[in-house]
Short mmCIF file of C-alpha atoms in Angstrom, two decimals:
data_model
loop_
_atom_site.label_atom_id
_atom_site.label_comp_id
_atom_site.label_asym_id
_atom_site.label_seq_id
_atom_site.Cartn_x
_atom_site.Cartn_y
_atom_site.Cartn_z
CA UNK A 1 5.49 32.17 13.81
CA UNK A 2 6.93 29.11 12.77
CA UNK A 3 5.00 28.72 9.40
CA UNK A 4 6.16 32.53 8.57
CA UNK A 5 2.56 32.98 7.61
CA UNK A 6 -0.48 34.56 9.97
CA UNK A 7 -2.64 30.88 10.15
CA UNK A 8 -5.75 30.51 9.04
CA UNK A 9 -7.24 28.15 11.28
CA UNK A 10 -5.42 28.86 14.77
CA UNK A 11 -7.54 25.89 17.11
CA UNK A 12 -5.48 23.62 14.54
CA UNK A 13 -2.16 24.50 15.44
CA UNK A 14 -3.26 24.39 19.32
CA UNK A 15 -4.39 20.93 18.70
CA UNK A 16 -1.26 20.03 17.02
CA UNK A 17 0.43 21.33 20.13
CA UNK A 18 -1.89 18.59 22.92
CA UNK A 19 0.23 16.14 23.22
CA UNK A 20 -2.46 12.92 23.89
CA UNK A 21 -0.76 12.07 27.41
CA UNK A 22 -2.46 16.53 28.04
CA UNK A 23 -5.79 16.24 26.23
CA UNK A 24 -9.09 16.33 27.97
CA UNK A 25 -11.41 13.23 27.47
CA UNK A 26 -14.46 13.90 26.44
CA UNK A 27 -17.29 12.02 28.17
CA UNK A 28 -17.56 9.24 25.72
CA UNK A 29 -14.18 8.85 26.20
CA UNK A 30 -12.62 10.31 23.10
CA UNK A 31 -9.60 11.69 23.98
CA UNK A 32 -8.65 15.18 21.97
CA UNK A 33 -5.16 15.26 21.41
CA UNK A 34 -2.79 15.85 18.29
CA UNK A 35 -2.39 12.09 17.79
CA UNK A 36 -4.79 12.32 14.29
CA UNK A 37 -3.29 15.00 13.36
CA UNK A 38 -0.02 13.32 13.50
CA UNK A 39 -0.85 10.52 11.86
CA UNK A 40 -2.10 13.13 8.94
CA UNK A 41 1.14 14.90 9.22
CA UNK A 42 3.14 11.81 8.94
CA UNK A 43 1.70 11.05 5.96
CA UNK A 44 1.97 14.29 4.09
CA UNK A 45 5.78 14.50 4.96
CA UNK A 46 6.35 10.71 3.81
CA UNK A 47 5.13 12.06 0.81
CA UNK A 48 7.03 15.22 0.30
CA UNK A 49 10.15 13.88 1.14
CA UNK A 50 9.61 10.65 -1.23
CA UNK A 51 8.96 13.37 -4.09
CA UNK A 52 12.44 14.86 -2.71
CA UNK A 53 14.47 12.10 -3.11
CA UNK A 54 13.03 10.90 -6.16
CA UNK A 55 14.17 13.86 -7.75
CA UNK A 56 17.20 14.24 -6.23
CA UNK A 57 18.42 10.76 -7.00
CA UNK A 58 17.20 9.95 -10.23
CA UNK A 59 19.88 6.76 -10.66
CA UNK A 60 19.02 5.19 -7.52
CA UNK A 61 16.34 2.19 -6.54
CA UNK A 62 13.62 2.38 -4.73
CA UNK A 63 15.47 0.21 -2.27
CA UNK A 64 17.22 3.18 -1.71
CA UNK A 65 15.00 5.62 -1.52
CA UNK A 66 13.03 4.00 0.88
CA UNK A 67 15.50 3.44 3.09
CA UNK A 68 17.01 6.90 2.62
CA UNK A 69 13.41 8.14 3.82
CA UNK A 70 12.94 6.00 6.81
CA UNK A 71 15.98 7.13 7.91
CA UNK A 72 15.29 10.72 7.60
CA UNK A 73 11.82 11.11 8.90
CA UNK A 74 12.48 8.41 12.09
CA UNK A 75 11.41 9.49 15.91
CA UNK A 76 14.61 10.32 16.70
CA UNK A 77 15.57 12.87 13.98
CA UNK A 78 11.81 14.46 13.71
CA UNK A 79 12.23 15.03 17.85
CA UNK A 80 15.34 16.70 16.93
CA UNK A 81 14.17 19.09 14.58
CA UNK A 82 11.27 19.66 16.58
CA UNK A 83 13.54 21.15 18.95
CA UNK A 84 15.64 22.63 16.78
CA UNK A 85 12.80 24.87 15.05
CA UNK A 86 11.00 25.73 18.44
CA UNK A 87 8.63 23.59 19.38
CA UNK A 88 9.93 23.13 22.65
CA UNK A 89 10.11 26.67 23.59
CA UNK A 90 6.22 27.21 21.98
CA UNK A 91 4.90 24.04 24.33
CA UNK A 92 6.43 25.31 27.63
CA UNK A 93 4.46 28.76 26.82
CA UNK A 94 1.61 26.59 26.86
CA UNK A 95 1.81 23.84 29.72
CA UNK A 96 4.57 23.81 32.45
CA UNK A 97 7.89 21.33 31.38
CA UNK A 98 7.40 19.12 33.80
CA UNK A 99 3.98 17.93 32.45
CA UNK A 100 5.85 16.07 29.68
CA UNK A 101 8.64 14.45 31.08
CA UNK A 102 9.00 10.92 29.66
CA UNK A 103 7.69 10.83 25.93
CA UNK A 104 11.46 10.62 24.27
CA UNK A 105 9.66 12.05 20.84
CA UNK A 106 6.98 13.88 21.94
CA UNK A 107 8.61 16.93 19.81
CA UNK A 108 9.12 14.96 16.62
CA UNK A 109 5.02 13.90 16.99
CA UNK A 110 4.07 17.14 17.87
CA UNK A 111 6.37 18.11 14.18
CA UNK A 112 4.45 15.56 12.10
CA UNK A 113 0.96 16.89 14.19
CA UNK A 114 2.06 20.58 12.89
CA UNK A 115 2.89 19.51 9.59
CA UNK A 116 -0.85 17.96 9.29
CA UNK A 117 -2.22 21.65 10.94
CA UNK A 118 -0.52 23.27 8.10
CA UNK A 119 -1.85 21.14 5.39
CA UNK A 120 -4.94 21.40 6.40
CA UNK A 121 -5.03 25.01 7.00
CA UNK A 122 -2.66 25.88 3.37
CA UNK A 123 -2.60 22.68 1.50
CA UNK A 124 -0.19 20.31 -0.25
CA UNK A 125 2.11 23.07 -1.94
CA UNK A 126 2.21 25.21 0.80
CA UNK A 127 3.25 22.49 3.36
CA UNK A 128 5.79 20.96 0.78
CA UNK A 129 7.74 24.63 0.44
CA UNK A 130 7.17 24.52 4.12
CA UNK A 131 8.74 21.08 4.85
CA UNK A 132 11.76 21.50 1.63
CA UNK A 133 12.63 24.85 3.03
CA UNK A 134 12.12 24.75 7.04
CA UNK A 135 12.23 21.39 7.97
CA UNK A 136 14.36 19.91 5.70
CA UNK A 137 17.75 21.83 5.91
CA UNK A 138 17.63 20.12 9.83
CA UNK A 139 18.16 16.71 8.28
CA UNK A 140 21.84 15.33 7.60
CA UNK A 141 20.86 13.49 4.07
CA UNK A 142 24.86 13.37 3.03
CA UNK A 143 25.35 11.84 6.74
CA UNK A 144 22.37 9.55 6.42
CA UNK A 145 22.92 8.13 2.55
CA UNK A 146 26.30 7.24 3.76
CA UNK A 147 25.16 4.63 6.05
CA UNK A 148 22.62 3.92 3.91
CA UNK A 149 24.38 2.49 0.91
CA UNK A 150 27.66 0.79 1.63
CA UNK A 151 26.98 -2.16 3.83
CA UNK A 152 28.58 -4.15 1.50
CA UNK A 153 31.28 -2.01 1.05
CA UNK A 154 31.65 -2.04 4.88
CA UNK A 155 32.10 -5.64 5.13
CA UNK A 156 34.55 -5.75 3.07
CA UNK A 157 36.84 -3.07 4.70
CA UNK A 158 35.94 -5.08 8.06
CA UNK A 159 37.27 -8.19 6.41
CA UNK A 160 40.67 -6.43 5.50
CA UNK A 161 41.09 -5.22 9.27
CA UNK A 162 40.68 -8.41 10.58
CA UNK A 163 41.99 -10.75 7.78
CA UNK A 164 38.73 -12.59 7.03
CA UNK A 165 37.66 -14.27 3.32
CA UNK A 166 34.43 -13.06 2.57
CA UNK A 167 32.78 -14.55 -0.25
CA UNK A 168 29.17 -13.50 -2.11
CA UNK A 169 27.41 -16.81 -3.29
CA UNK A 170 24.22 -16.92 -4.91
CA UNK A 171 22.09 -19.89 -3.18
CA UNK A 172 19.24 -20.05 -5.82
CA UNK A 173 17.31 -17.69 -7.81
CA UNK A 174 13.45 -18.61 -7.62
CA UNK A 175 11.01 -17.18 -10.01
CA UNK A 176 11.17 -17.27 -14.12
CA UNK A 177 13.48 -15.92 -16.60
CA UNK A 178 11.80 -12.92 -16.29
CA UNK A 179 10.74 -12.17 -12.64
CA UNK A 180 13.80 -13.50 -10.47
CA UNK A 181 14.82 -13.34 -7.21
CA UNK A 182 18.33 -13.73 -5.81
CA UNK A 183 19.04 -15.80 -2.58
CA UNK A 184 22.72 -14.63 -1.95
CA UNK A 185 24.73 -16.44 1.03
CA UNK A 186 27.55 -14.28 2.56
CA UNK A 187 30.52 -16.88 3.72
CA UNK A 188 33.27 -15.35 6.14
CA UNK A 189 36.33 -18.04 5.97
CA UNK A 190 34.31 -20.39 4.42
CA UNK A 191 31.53 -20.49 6.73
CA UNK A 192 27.63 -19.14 6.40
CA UNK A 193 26.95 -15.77 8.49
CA UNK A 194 24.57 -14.15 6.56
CA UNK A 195 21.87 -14.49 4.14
CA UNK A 196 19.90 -11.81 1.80
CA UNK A 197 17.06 -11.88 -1.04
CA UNK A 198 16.83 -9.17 -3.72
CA UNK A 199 15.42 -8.86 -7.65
CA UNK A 200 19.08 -8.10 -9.09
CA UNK A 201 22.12 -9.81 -7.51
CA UNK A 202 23.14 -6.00 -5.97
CA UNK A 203 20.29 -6.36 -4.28
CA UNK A 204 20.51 -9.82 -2.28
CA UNK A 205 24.00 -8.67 -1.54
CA UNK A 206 23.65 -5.63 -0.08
CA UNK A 207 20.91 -7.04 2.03
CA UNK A 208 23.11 -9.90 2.79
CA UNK A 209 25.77 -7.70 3.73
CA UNK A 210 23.29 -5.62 6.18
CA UNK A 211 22.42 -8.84 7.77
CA UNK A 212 25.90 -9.43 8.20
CA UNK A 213 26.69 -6.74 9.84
CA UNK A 214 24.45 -7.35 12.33
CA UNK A 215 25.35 -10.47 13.32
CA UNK A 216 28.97 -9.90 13.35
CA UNK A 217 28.42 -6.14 15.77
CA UNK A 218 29.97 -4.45 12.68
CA UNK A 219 29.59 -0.85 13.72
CA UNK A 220 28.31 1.70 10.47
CA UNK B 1 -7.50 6.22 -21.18
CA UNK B 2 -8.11 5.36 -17.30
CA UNK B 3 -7.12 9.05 -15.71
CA UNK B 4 -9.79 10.70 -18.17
CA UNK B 5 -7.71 13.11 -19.80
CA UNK B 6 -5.29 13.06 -22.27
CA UNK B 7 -1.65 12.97 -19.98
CA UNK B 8 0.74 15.63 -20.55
CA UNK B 9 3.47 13.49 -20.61
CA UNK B 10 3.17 9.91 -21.96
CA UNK B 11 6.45 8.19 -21.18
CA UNK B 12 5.37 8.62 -17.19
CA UNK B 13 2.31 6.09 -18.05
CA UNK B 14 4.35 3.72 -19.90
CA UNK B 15 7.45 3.41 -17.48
CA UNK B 16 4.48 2.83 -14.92
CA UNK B 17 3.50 -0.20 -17.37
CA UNK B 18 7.35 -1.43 -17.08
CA UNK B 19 7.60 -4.07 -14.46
CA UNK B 20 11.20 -4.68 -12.89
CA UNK B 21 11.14 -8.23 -14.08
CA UNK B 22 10.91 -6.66 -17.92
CA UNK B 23 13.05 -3.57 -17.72
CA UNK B 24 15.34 -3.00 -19.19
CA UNK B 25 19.10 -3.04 -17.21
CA UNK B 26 21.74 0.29 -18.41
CA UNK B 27 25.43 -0.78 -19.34
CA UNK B 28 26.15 0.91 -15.43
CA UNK B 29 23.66 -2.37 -14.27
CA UNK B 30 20.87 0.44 -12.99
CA UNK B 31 17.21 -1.50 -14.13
CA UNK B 32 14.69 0.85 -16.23
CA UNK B 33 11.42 -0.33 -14.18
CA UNK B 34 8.30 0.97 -12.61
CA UNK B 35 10.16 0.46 -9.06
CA UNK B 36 10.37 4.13 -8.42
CA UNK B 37 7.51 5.45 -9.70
CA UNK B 38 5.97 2.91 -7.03
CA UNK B 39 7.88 4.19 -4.04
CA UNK B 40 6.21 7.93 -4.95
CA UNK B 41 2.69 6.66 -5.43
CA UNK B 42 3.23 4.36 -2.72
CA UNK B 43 3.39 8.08 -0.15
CA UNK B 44 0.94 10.19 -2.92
CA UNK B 45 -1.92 7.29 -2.32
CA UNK B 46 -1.31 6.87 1.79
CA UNK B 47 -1.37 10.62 2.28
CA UNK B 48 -4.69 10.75 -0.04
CA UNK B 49 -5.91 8.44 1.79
CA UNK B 50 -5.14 9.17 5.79
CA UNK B 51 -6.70 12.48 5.03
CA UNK B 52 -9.78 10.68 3.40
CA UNK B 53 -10.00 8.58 6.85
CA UNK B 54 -8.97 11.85 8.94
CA UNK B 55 -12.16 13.90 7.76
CA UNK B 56 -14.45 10.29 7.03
CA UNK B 57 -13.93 9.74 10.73
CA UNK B 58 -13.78 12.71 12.65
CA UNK B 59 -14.15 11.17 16.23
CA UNK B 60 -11.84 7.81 15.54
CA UNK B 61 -8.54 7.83 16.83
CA UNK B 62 -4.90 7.07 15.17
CA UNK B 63 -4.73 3.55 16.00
CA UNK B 64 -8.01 3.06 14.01
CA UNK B 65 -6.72 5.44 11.21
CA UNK B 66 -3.56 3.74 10.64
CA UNK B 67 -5.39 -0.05 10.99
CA UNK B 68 -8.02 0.57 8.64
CA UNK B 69 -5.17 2.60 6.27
CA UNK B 70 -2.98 -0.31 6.33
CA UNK B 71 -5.63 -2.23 4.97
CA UNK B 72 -6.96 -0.24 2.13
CA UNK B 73 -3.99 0.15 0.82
CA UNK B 74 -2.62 -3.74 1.44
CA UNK B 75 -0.71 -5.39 -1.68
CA UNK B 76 -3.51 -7.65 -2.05
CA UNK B 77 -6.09 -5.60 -2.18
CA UNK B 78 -4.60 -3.04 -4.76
CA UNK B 79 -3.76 -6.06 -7.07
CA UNK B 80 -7.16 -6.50 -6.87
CA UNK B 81 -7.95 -2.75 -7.75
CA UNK B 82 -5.24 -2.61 -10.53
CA UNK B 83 -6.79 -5.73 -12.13
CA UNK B 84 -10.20 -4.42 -11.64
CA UNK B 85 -9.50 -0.83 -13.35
CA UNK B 86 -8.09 -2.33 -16.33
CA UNK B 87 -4.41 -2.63 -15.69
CA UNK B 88 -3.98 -6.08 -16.91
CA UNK B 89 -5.24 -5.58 -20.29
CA UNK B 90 -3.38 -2.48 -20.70
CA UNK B 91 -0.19 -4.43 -20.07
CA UNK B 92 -1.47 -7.33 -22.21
CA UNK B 93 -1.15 -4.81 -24.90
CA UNK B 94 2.54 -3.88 -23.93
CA UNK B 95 4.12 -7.61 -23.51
CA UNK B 96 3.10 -11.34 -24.08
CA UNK B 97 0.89 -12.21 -21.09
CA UNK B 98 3.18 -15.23 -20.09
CA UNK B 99 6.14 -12.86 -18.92
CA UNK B 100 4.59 -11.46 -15.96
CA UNK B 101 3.17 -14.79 -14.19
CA UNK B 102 4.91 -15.10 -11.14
CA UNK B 103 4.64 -11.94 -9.20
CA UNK B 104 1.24 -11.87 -7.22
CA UNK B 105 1.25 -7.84 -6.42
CA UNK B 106 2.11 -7.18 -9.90
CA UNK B 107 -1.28 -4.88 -10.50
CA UNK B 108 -0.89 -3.40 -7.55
CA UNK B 109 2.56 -2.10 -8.17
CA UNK B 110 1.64 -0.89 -11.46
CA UNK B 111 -1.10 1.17 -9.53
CA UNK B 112 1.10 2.53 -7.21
CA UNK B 113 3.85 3.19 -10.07
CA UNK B 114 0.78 4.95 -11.95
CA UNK B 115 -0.44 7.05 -9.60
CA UNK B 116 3.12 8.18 -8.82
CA UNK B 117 3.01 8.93 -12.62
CA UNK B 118 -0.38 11.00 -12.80
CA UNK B 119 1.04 13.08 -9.68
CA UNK B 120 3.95 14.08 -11.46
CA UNK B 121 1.96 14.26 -14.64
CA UNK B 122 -0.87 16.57 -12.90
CA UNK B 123 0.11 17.49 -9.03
CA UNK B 124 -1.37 16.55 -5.84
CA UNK B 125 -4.93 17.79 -6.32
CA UNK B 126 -5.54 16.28 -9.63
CA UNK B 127 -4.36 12.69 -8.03
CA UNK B 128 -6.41 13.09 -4.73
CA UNK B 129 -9.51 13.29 -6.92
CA UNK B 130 -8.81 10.33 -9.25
CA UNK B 131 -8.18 8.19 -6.15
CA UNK B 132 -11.24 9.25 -4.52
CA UNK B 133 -13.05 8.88 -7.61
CA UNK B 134 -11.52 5.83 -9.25
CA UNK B 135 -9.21 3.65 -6.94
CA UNK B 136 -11.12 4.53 -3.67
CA UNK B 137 -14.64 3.01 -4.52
CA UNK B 138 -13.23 -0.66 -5.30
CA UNK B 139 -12.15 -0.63 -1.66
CA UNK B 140 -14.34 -2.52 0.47
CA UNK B 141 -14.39 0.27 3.63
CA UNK B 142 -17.07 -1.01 5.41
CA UNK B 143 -15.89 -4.62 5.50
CA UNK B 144 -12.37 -3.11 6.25
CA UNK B 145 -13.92 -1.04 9.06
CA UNK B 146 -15.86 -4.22 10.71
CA UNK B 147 -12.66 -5.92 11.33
CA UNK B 148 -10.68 -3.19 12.36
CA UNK B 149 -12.22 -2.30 15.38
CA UNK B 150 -14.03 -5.29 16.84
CA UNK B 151 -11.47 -7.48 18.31
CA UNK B 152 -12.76 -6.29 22.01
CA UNK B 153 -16.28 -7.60 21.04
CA UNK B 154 -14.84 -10.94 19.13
CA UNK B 155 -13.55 -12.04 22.26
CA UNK B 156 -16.69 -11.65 24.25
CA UNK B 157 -18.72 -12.98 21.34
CA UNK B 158 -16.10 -15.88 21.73
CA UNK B 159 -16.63 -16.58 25.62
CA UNK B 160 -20.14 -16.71 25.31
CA UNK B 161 -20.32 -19.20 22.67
CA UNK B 162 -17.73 -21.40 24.40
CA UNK B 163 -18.94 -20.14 28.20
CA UNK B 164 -16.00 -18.72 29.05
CA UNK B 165 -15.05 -16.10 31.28
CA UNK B 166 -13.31 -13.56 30.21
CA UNK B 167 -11.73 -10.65 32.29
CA UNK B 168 -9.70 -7.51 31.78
CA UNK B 169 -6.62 -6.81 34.44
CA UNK B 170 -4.93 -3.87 34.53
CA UNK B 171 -1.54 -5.05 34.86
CA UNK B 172 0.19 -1.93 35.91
CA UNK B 173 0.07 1.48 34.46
CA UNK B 174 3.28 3.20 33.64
CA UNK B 175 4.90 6.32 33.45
CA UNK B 176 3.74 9.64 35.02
CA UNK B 177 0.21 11.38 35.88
CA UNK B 178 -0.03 12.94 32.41
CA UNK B 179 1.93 10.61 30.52
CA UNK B 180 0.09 7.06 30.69
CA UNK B 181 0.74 3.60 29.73
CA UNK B 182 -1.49 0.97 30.57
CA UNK B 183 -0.52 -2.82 30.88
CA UNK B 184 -3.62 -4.97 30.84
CA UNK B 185 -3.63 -8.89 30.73
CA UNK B 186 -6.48 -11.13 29.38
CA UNK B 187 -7.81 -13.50 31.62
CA UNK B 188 -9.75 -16.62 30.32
CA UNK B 189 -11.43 -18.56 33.01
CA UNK B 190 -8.64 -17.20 35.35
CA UNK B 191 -5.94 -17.73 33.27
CA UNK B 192 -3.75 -15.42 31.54
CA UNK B 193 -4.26 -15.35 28.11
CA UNK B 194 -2.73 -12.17 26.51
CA UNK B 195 -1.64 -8.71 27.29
CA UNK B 196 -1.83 -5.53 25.71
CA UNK B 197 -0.16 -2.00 26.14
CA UNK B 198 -1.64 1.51 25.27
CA UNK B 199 -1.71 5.10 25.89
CA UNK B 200 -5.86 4.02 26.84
CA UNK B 201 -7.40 1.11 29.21
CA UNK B 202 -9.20 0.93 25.96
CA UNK B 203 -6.75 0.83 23.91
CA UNK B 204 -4.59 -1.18 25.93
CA UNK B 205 -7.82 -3.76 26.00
CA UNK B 206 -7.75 -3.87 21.94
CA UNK B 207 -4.38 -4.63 22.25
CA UNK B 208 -5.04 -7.55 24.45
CA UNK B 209 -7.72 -8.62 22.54
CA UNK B 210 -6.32 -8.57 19.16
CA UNK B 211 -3.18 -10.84 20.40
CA UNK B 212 -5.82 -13.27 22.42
CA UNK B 213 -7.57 -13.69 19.46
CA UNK B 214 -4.43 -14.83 17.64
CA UNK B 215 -3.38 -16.99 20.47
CA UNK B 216 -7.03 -18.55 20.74
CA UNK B 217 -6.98 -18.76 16.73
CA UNK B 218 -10.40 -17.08 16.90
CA UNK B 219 -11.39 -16.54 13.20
CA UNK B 220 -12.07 -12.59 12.47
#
């Protein structure tokens, strides 16, 4: 068992495991499916993992951390893991594979749907040690920080390939001396590409530099 | 003291009552503020809260759940609450009540920063209850709840006021037998109006609704 624990409340982890496009309607036309429970378990691991990374990063913004979360718990990493730790195998026991063809994350909602079975059968503490030690160690944090933090750095190496001037200029700073917020302009050779808004200069540039790098197909 | 028992650890509560805009930046340029203590209440108050909705609404499904989450926990409306449960005068004690003018959600950050504060201070049970008990009762639920769900019923309201008529289409429905998506256009005296997708008809009706009440500028 995936928890490593008997479970309490079994019916829960069979609803986490009814996928909405398998669940019966009932005659009012409530459909039962693990799409609550998801939503539930989405929350619970938004939370554990912003405790994480609050604690492992005690120097950096919330800027960071945020994004540095998003990354880490989007569909396409929580379908992953969902395979990875067995969910795949446990749903064919259950239903035939063909029966759910064509939902791309349909393991990483049936992950957050588990996670919510689990905290409602054990609780917050349980389902944290659960998530830090089980669900966690699937997620490529170094891989994911990387990309998270040095868009500006990255336009700058892309300006030394290809020979380019960039150039950081603040536009305006709106707000008073003690609530401000940067408008910062990125210039390549003199003209405009990019602009980005932050509360410290760092800020507006890094988001400046992320909307640069867009524009210009910069690959991170 | 608001949390109703004497905090374990103080200097949580007052770097909750630190604004970015008046903390204090480190030779390295990282800013003392409230900012991450706000990113970990920010997840500790929606996971309180989706499992408040989860068990309030047993039969309501995720869409509902996330709408009506969305807008309890809204900047505006926890400004509100943070002014209401005495945040502003506490930080009228802390600083000169000129500094701080400028930044609308500033009570509502301080909220989230301080309930990020009591969960480190006391854990995840101890902060579910003071939300329930203290934060969760200056949220208007029931006004929430009436314009979550109604946009379906808006519309027709709508017609019959103006004598229009109004008609559901399903467009086309997508993907496989178990694994639905329905397309339905809005039809307003046979013209199309707006179109909405979902795993449901009824859903996929909200959906149409909710946009053709946007494009129609119907008030909610």
């Amino acid at each position: 068992m995936i928890i490593g624990r008997k479970p309490l409340n079994l019916s829960l982890y069979r609803l986490a495991l009814t996928p909405s496009g398998l669940g019966e309607e009932t005659p009012k036309g409530f459909k039962i499916s693990n799409e609550r429970l998801e939503f539930l378990g989405d929350a619970v691991l938004g939370s554990v993992i912003a405790e994480y990374l609050f604690n492992k990063f005690p120097y950096r913004d919330e800027g960071f951390l945020t994004e540095t979360r998003s990354k880490l718990v989007n569909r396409e990493t929580l379908n992953e893991i969902g395979i990875k730790i067995g969910l795949k195998d446990t749903l064919e026991q259950v239903v035939s594979s063909r029966q759910f063809i064509g939902n791309k994350s349909l393991f990483g909602d049936i992950l957050e749907a588990f996670v919510g079975a689990v905290y409602l059968d054990r609780g917050y503490k349980f389902t944290q040690k659960l998530i830090l030690q089980r669900i966690l160690l699937h997620m490529d944090l170094d891989g994911m920080i990387s990309t998270v933090t040095n868009y500006k750095s990255k336009i700058i190496e892309w300006s030394q390939k290809e020979s380019k001037v960039v150039e950081y200029k603040v536009l305006r700073v709106n707000g008073n001396q003690r609530f401000k917020e940067f408008v910062v302009e990125l210039h390549v050779d003199g003209e405009s590409v990019a602009e980005g808004k932050g509360s410290t200069k760092k800020k507006a540039e890094q988001e400046a530099s992320k909307n640069a790098c867009e524009t210009l197909n910069i690959s991170l």
